[in-house]
PDB file of C-alpha atoms in Angstrom:
ATOM      1  CA  MET A   1     105.974  73.223  79.977  1.00 56.00           C
ATOM      2  CA  ARG A   2     103.150  70.321  78.982  1.00 61.00           C
ATOM      3  CA  LYS A   3     105.663  67.282  78.428  1.00 63.00           C
ATOM      4  CA  GLY A   4     107.022  68.299  82.379  1.00 62.00           C
ATOM      5  CA  LYS A   5     103.420  68.014  83.880  1.00 63.00           C
ATOM      6  CA  SER A   6     102.142  64.495  81.775  1.00 66.00           C
ATOM      7  CA  LEU A   7     105.962  63.435  84.005  1.00 65.00           C
ATOM      8  CA  ILE A   8     105.009  64.741  86.969  1.00 69.00           C
ATOM      9  CA  GLY A   9     101.662  63.163  87.114  1.00 62.00           C
ATOM     10  CA  LEU A  10     103.621  59.710  85.436  1.00 62.00           C
ATOM     11  CA  ALA A  11     105.796  60.126  88.385  1.00 63.00           C
ATOM     12  CA  LEU A  12     102.578  60.840  91.618  1.00 61.00           C
ATOM     13  CA  ILE A  13     100.649  57.696  89.896  1.00 67.00           C
ATOM     14  CA  VAL A  14     103.720  55.294  90.005  1.00 61.00           C
ATOM     15  CA  VAL A  15     104.488  56.730  93.380  1.00 61.00           C
ATOM     16  CA  GLY A  16     101.106  56.096  94.325  1.00 61.00           C
ATOM     17  CA  MET A  17     100.765  52.560  93.565  1.00 58.00           C
ATOM     18  CA  VAL A  18     104.409  52.068  95.501  1.00 56.00           C
ATOM     19  CA  PHE A  19     102.740  53.144  98.741  1.00 52.00           C
ATOM     20  CA  VAL A  20      99.193  50.995  97.480  1.00 52.00           C
ATOM     21  CA  SER A  21     101.574  47.714  96.840  1.00 51.00           C
ATOM     22  CA  ILE A  22     103.830  47.689 100.399  1.00 50.00           C
ATOM     23  CA  PRO A  23     100.285  46.713 102.660  1.00 53.00           C
ATOM     24  CA  LEU A  24      99.465  44.417  99.771  1.00 49.00           C
ATOM     25  CA  TYR A  25     102.932  42.465  99.859  1.00 50.00           C
ATOM     26  CA  HIS A  26     103.170  42.385 103.266  1.00 51.00           C
ATOM     27  CA  GLU A  27      99.977  40.749 103.437  1.00 56.00           C
ATOM     28  CA  TRP A  28     100.067  38.611 100.097  1.00 49.00           C
ATOM     29  CA  GLN A  29     104.054  37.685 102.618  1.00 53.00           C
ATOM     30  CA  GLN A  30     102.037  36.833 105.329  1.00 54.00           C
ATOM     31  CA  THR A  31      99.346  35.141 104.466  1.00 57.00           C
ATOM     32  CA  LYS A  32     101.956  32.772 102.711  1.00 55.00           C
ATOM     33  CA  GLY A  33     103.901  32.204 106.239  1.00 57.00           C
ATOM     34  CA  VAL A  34     100.647  31.182 107.785  1.00 57.00           C
ATOM     35  CA  SER A  35      99.633  28.378 105.376  1.00 58.00           C
ATOM     36  CA  ALA A  36     102.909  27.076 105.799  1.00 60.00           C
ATOM     37  CA  LEU A  37     102.891  27.098 109.396  1.00 62.00           C
ATOM     38  CA  GLU A  38      99.492  25.438 109.015  1.00 61.00           C
ATOM     39  CA  GLY A  39     101.381  22.814 107.121  1.00 61.00           C
ATOM     40  CA  ALA A  40     104.018  22.124 109.492  1.00 56.00           C
ATOM     41  CA  LEU A  41     101.318  21.357 111.961  1.00 58.00           C
ATOM     42  CA  ALA A  42      98.600  19.575 110.211  1.00 58.00           C
ATOM     43  CA  SER A  43     102.629  17.692 109.791  1.00 56.00           C
ATOM     44  CA  LEU A  44     102.778  17.182 113.159  1.00 49.00           C
ATOM     45  CA  GLU A  45     101.265  14.055 114.160  1.00 52.00           C
ATOM     46  CA  VAL A  46     102.627  12.145 116.716  1.00 42.00           C
ATOM     47  CA  ASP A  47     102.460   8.950 117.392  1.00 37.00           C
ATOM     48  CA  PRO A  48     100.657   8.334 120.515  1.00 35.00           C
ATOM     49  CA  LEU A  49     102.518   4.733 120.769  1.00 32.00           C
ATOM     50  CA  HIS A  50     106.148   5.969 120.285  1.00 38.00           C
ATOM     51  CA  GLY A  51     106.122   9.601 120.655  1.00 45.00           C
ATOM     52  CA  SER A  52     107.557  10.062 117.224  1.00 47.00           C
ATOM     53  CA  SER A  53     106.569  12.688 114.165  1.00 48.00           C
ATOM     54  CA  GLN A  54     106.590  12.391 110.719  1.00 48.00           C
ATOM     55  CA  GLU A  55     109.866  14.165 109.418  1.00 49.00           C
ATOM     56  CA  LEU A  56     109.603  17.517 108.660  1.00 45.00           C
ATOM     57  CA  THR A  57     110.579  19.264 105.830  1.00 47.00           C
ATOM     58  CA  THR A  58     110.062  22.958 107.423  1.00 56.00           C
ATOM     59  CA  GLU A  59     111.700  25.973 108.316  1.00 72.00           C
ATOM     60  CA  TRP A  60     110.372  25.323 111.631  1.00 69.00           C
ATOM     61  CA  THR A  61     111.839  22.704 114.553  1.00 76.00           C
ATOM     62  CA  GLN A  62     109.234  19.713 115.837  1.00 76.00           C
ATOM     63  CA  GLU A  63     110.050  21.980 119.164  1.00 79.00           C
ATOM     64  CA  GLU A  64     108.788  25.204 118.192  1.00 76.00           C
ATOM     65  CA  LEU A  65     105.502  23.374 116.550  1.00 79.00           C
ATOM     66  CA  GLU A  66     104.894  22.327 119.445  1.00 80.00           C
ATOM     67  CA  GLU A  67     104.663  25.332 121.071  1.00 84.00           C
ATOM     68  CA  VAL A  68     102.214  26.923 118.655  1.00 88.00           C
ATOM     69  CA  LYS A  69      99.475  27.538 120.665  1.00 92.00           C
ATOM     70  CA  THR A  70      96.028  29.808 119.808  1.00 92.00           C
ATOM     71  CA  LEU A  71      94.300  32.505 121.169  1.00 95.00           C
ATOM     72  CA  GLU A  72      90.482  33.678 120.855  1.00 96.00           C
ATOM     73  CA  ILE A  73      88.458  36.482 121.398  1.00 96.00           C
ATOM     74  CA  PRO A  74      85.376  35.863 120.560  1.00 96.00           C
ATOM     75  CA  SER A  75      83.741  39.010 120.921  1.00 96.00           C
ATOM     76  CA  ILE A  76      86.001  40.481 117.859  1.00 94.00           C
ATOM     77  CA  GLU A  77      85.969  37.173 115.887  1.00 93.00           C
ATOM     78  CA  LEU A  78      89.678  36.803 116.350  1.00 92.00           C
ATOM     79  CA  GLU A  79      91.301  33.347 116.185  1.00 92.00           C
ATOM     80  CA  GLN A  80      94.832  33.226 115.589  1.00 91.00           C
ATOM     81  CA  TYR A  81      98.605  31.716 116.435  1.00 91.00           C
ATOM     82  CA  VAL A  82     100.195  32.715 118.790  1.00 93.00           C
ATOM     83  CA  LEU A  83     104.508  31.371 118.324  1.00 91.00           C
ATOM     84  CA  GLY A  84     106.350  30.464 120.931  1.00 90.00           C
ATOM     85  CA  GLU A  85     109.117  33.332 121.360  1.00 89.00           C
ATOM     86  CA  THR A  86     109.088  37.235 120.197  1.00 89.00           C
ATOM     87  CA  THR A  87     111.058  38.193 116.770  1.00 87.00           C
ATOM     88  CA  GLU A  88     110.802  40.210 114.094  1.00 87.00           C
ATOM     89  CA  GLU A  89     109.861  36.822 111.821  1.00 85.00           C
ATOM     90  CA  ASN A  90     107.208  35.919 114.040  1.00 86.00           C
ATOM     91  CA  LEU A  91     105.744  39.254 114.841  1.00 85.00           C
ATOM     92  CA  ALA A  92     105.441  39.700 110.952  1.00 83.00           C
ATOM     93  CA  LEU A  93     103.634  36.344 110.840  1.00 83.00           C
ATOM     94  CA  ALA A  94     101.609  36.292 113.790  1.00 87.00           C
ATOM     95  CA  LEU A  95     101.180  37.454 117.491  1.00 92.00           C
ATOM     96  CA  THR A  96     104.201  36.110 120.168  1.00 92.00           C
ATOM     97  CA  GLN A  97     104.486  35.277 123.605  1.00 94.00           C
ATOM     98  CA  ILE A  98     106.862  37.904 125.458  1.00 93.00           C
ATOM     99  CA  ASN A  99     108.044  35.622 127.869  1.00 90.00           C
ATOM    100  CA  PRO A 100     109.342  31.683 126.482  1.00 86.00           C
ATOM    101  CA  ASN A 101     108.575  28.985 127.960  1.00 83.00           C
ATOM    102  CA  GLN A 102     106.343  30.426 130.581  1.00 88.00           C
ATOM    103  CA  ALA A 103     102.596  28.649 130.936  1.00 89.00           C
ATOM    104  CA  PRO A 104      99.553  30.248 130.824  1.00 90.00           C
ATOM    105  CA  GLU A 105      98.664  29.657 134.516  1.00 87.00           C
ATOM    106  CA  ASP A 106     102.217  30.733 135.874  1.00 87.00           C
ATOM    107  CA  GLY A 107     101.822  34.603 136.565  1.00 92.00           C
ATOM    108  CA  ASN A 108     101.440  37.359 133.991  1.00 95.00           C
ATOM    109  CA  PHE A 109     100.755  35.577 130.124  1.00 95.00           C
ATOM    110  CA  SER A 110     101.418  38.659 127.716  1.00 95.00           C
ATOM    111  CA  ILE A 111     101.171  38.367 124.192  1.00 95.00           C
ATOM    112  CA  ALA A 112     102.495  40.660 121.517  1.00 94.00           C
ATOM    113  CA  GLY A 113     100.872  41.411 117.461  1.00 92.00           C
ATOM    114  CA  HIS A 114     101.367  44.120 115.887  1.00 88.00           C
ATOM    115  CA  ARG A 115      97.986  45.927 114.270  1.00 83.00           C
ATOM    116  CA  GLY A 116      98.318  44.339 110.818  1.00 64.00           C
ATOM    117  CA  TYR A 117      97.876  46.073 107.592  1.00 55.00           C
ATOM    118  CA  ARG A 118      94.031  46.111 106.824  1.00 55.00           C
ATOM    119  CA  GLY A 119      91.010  43.582 107.738  1.00 54.00           C
ATOM    120  CA  ASP A 120      91.088  41.079 111.044  1.00 59.00           C
ATOM    121  CA  ARG A 121      94.554  40.036 110.830  1.00 67.00           C
ATOM    122  CA  HIS A 122      96.832  40.291 113.958  1.00 82.00           C
ATOM    123  CA  PHE A 123      95.476  42.660 116.440  1.00 90.00           C
ATOM    124  CA  ARG A 124      93.671  45.441 114.925  1.00 88.00           C
ATOM    125  CA  GLN A 125      90.544  45.006 115.914  1.00 91.00           C
ATOM    126  CA  LEU A 126      91.650  44.294 120.021  1.00 93.00           C
ATOM    127  CA  SER A 127      90.567  48.140 120.331  1.00 92.00           C
ATOM    128  CA  ASN A 128      86.834  46.786 120.445  1.00 94.00           C
ATOM    129  CA  VAL A 129      87.640  44.797 123.464  1.00 96.00           C
ATOM    130  CA  SER A 130      85.354  45.587 126.474  1.00 96.00           C
ATOM    131  CA  ASP A 131      85.042  45.067 130.098  1.00 96.00           C
ATOM    132  CA  GLY A 132      84.093  41.268 130.870  1.00 96.00           C
ATOM    133  CA  ASP A 133      85.181  39.885 127.242  1.00 97.00           C
ATOM    134  CA  GLU A 134      86.486  36.668 127.178  1.00 97.00           C
ATOM    135  CA  VAL A 135      89.745  35.817 125.660  1.00 97.00           C
ATOM    136  CA  ARG A 136      90.551  31.847 125.461  1.00 97.00           C
ATOM    137  CA  LEU A 137      94.003  30.164 125.125  1.00 96.00           C
ATOM    138  CA  THR A 138      94.414  26.558 123.668  1.00 94.00           C
ATOM    139  CA  ALA A 139      97.798  25.051 124.833  1.00 92.00           C
ATOM    140  CA  ASP A 140      98.932  21.475 125.549  1.00 87.00           C
ATOM    141  CA  GLY A 141      95.028  20.076 125.430  1.00 89.00           C
ATOM    142  CA  LYS A 142      93.914  22.567 127.730  1.00 93.00           C
ATOM    143  CA  THR A 143      91.918  26.101 127.231  1.00 96.00           C
ATOM    144  CA  TYR A 144      92.384  28.572 129.235  1.00 96.00           C
ATOM    145  CA  VAL A 145      89.434  31.267 129.579  1.00 97.00           C
ATOM    146  CA  TYR A 146      90.456  34.691 130.738  1.00 97.00           C
ATOM    147  CA  GLU A 147      88.128  37.588 131.589  1.00 97.00           C
ATOM    148  CA  VAL A 148      89.468  40.710 130.198  1.00 98.00           C
ATOM    149  CA  ASN A 149      89.092  43.334 133.598  1.00 96.00           C
ATOM    150  CA  SER A 150      91.360  46.417 132.404  1.00 95.00           C
ATOM    151  CA  ILE A 151      91.962  48.761 128.895  1.00 96.00           C
ATOM    152  CA  SER A 152      94.211  51.278 129.123  1.00 95.00           C
ATOM    153  CA  ILE A 153      96.647  53.134 126.931  1.00 95.00           C
ATOM    154  CA  VAL A 154     100.290  53.599 127.858  1.00 95.00           C
ATOM    155  CA  ASP A 155     104.064  55.048 126.761  1.00 94.00           C
ATOM    156  CA  PRO A 156     106.341  52.058 125.119  1.00 90.00           C
ATOM    157  CA  THR A 157     108.303  52.792 128.005  1.00 92.00           C
ATOM    158  CA  GLN A 158     105.985  51.527 130.181  1.00 91.00           C
ATOM    159  CA  THR A 159     106.791  48.240 130.963  1.00 90.00           C
ATOM    160  CA  ASP A 160     105.866  47.477 134.209  1.00 90.00           C
ATOM    161  CA  VAL A 161     102.572  46.128 132.578  1.00 90.00           C
ATOM    162  CA  LEU A 162     104.551  43.214 131.614  1.00 88.00           C
ATOM    163  CA  ASP A 163     105.571  42.686 135.484  1.00 90.00           C
ATOM    164  CA  ASP A 164     104.678  38.966 136.682  1.00 86.00           C
ATOM    165  CA  SER A 165     101.509  38.331 138.680  1.00 86.00           C
ATOM    166  CA  ASP A 166     100.886  36.912 141.673  1.00 86.00           C
ATOM    167  CA  ASP A 167      97.835  35.130 140.646  1.00 91.00           C
ATOM    168  CA  PRO A 168      97.636  33.802 136.324  1.00 95.00           C
ATOM    169  CA  GLU A 169      96.559  36.706 134.184  1.00 96.00           C
ATOM    170  CA  ILE A 170      96.791  37.615 130.374  1.00 96.00           C
ATOM    171  CA  THR A 171      97.997  40.787 128.284  1.00 96.00           C
ATOM    172  CA  LEU A 172      98.181  41.668 124.983  1.00 96.00           C
ATOM    173  CA  ILE A 173      99.858  44.059 123.633  1.00 95.00           C
ATOM    174  CA  THR A 174     100.170  46.028 120.140  1.00 93.00           C
ATOM    175  CA  CYS A 175     100.245  49.581 119.273  1.00 91.00           C
ATOM    176  CA  THR A 176      97.702  52.406 119.213  1.00 90.00           C
ATOM    177  CA  LEU A 177      96.794  53.240 115.743  1.00 86.00           C
ATOM    178  CA  SER A 178      99.625  56.343 116.048  1.00 85.00           C
ATOM    179  CA  GLY A 179     101.867  53.198 116.202  1.00 85.00           C
ATOM    180  CA  GLU A 180     102.909  55.912 119.482  1.00 90.00           C
ATOM    181  CA  GLN A 181     101.236  54.653 122.436  1.00 93.00           C
ATOM    182  CA  ARG A 182     100.575  50.672 123.315  1.00 94.00           C
ATOM    183  CA  LEU A 183      97.082  49.782 124.079  1.00 95.00           C
ATOM    184  CA  ILE A 184      97.366  46.692 126.752  1.00 96.00           C
ATOM    185  CA  VAL A 185      94.011  44.684 127.670  1.00 97.00           C
ATOM    186  CA  LYS A 186      94.236  42.429 130.717  1.00 97.00           C
ATOM    187  CA  GLY A 187      91.958  39.399 131.542  1.00 96.00           C
ATOM    188  CA  VAL A 188      92.305  37.565 134.665  1.00 96.00           C
ATOM    189  CA  LEU A 189      92.103  33.659 134.576  1.00 96.00           C
ATOM    190  CA  VAL A 190      88.254  32.216 135.225  1.00 96.00           C
ATOM    191  CA  GLU A 191      88.925  28.948 134.018  1.00 95.00           C
ATOM    192  CA  ILE A 192      90.785  26.253 132.801  1.00 94.00           C
ATOM    193  CA  ILE A 193      88.521  23.418 130.445  1.00 94.00           C
ATOM    194  CA  GLU A 194      90.817  19.992 129.831  1.00 90.00           C
ATOM    195  CA  GLU A 195      90.402  19.253 126.292  1.00 78.00           C
ATOM    196  CA  ALA A 196      88.220  15.937 126.746  1.00 66.00           C
ATOM    197  CA  GLN A 197      85.719  18.859 128.783  1.00 54.00           C
ATOM    198  CA  ALA A 198      86.406  20.688 125.206  1.00 49.00           C
ATOM    199  CA  VAL A 199      84.600  18.449 123.502  1.00 46.00           C
TER     200      VAL A 199
END
């Protein structure tokens, strides 16, 4: 009887350790992937005279690396990479652009991201954004500045939030804490800053 209780206790400890280690493993994988991405981006030094770059020895192509954008939301201290295509692999690593090849000034520029397991990774703090907050998307030597004008919770089937618009806007999407619905943050484009101006 006593031996049986000891085995049950030991089994519960092992199960608990497995549950604790799963998010830590995912976080380690994500950190490792981001480090590799940063290294690949650092190696992408284009020669302005010849338009060539160093030979890449990464899992990303030069074209994929050139499509990487950055998203900043100062109010929640968010600064994340945005990869050019939404895939499971890319979502595990960073934020992703929903419509590939879309320019930020063209219609509804939508970005998806997981909530993340802990800390400030991915869109974990997106629910703390408020109306009027600034969202900055940097791509191709320009920074697109948006002002948040709408925050809502929708069902996963409500895909009209991704519909294109006549005016340039941004849509940020992540899961709610329960995972059953989606948090949608929208903003309107208020300014485009050229790289020379930003310095």
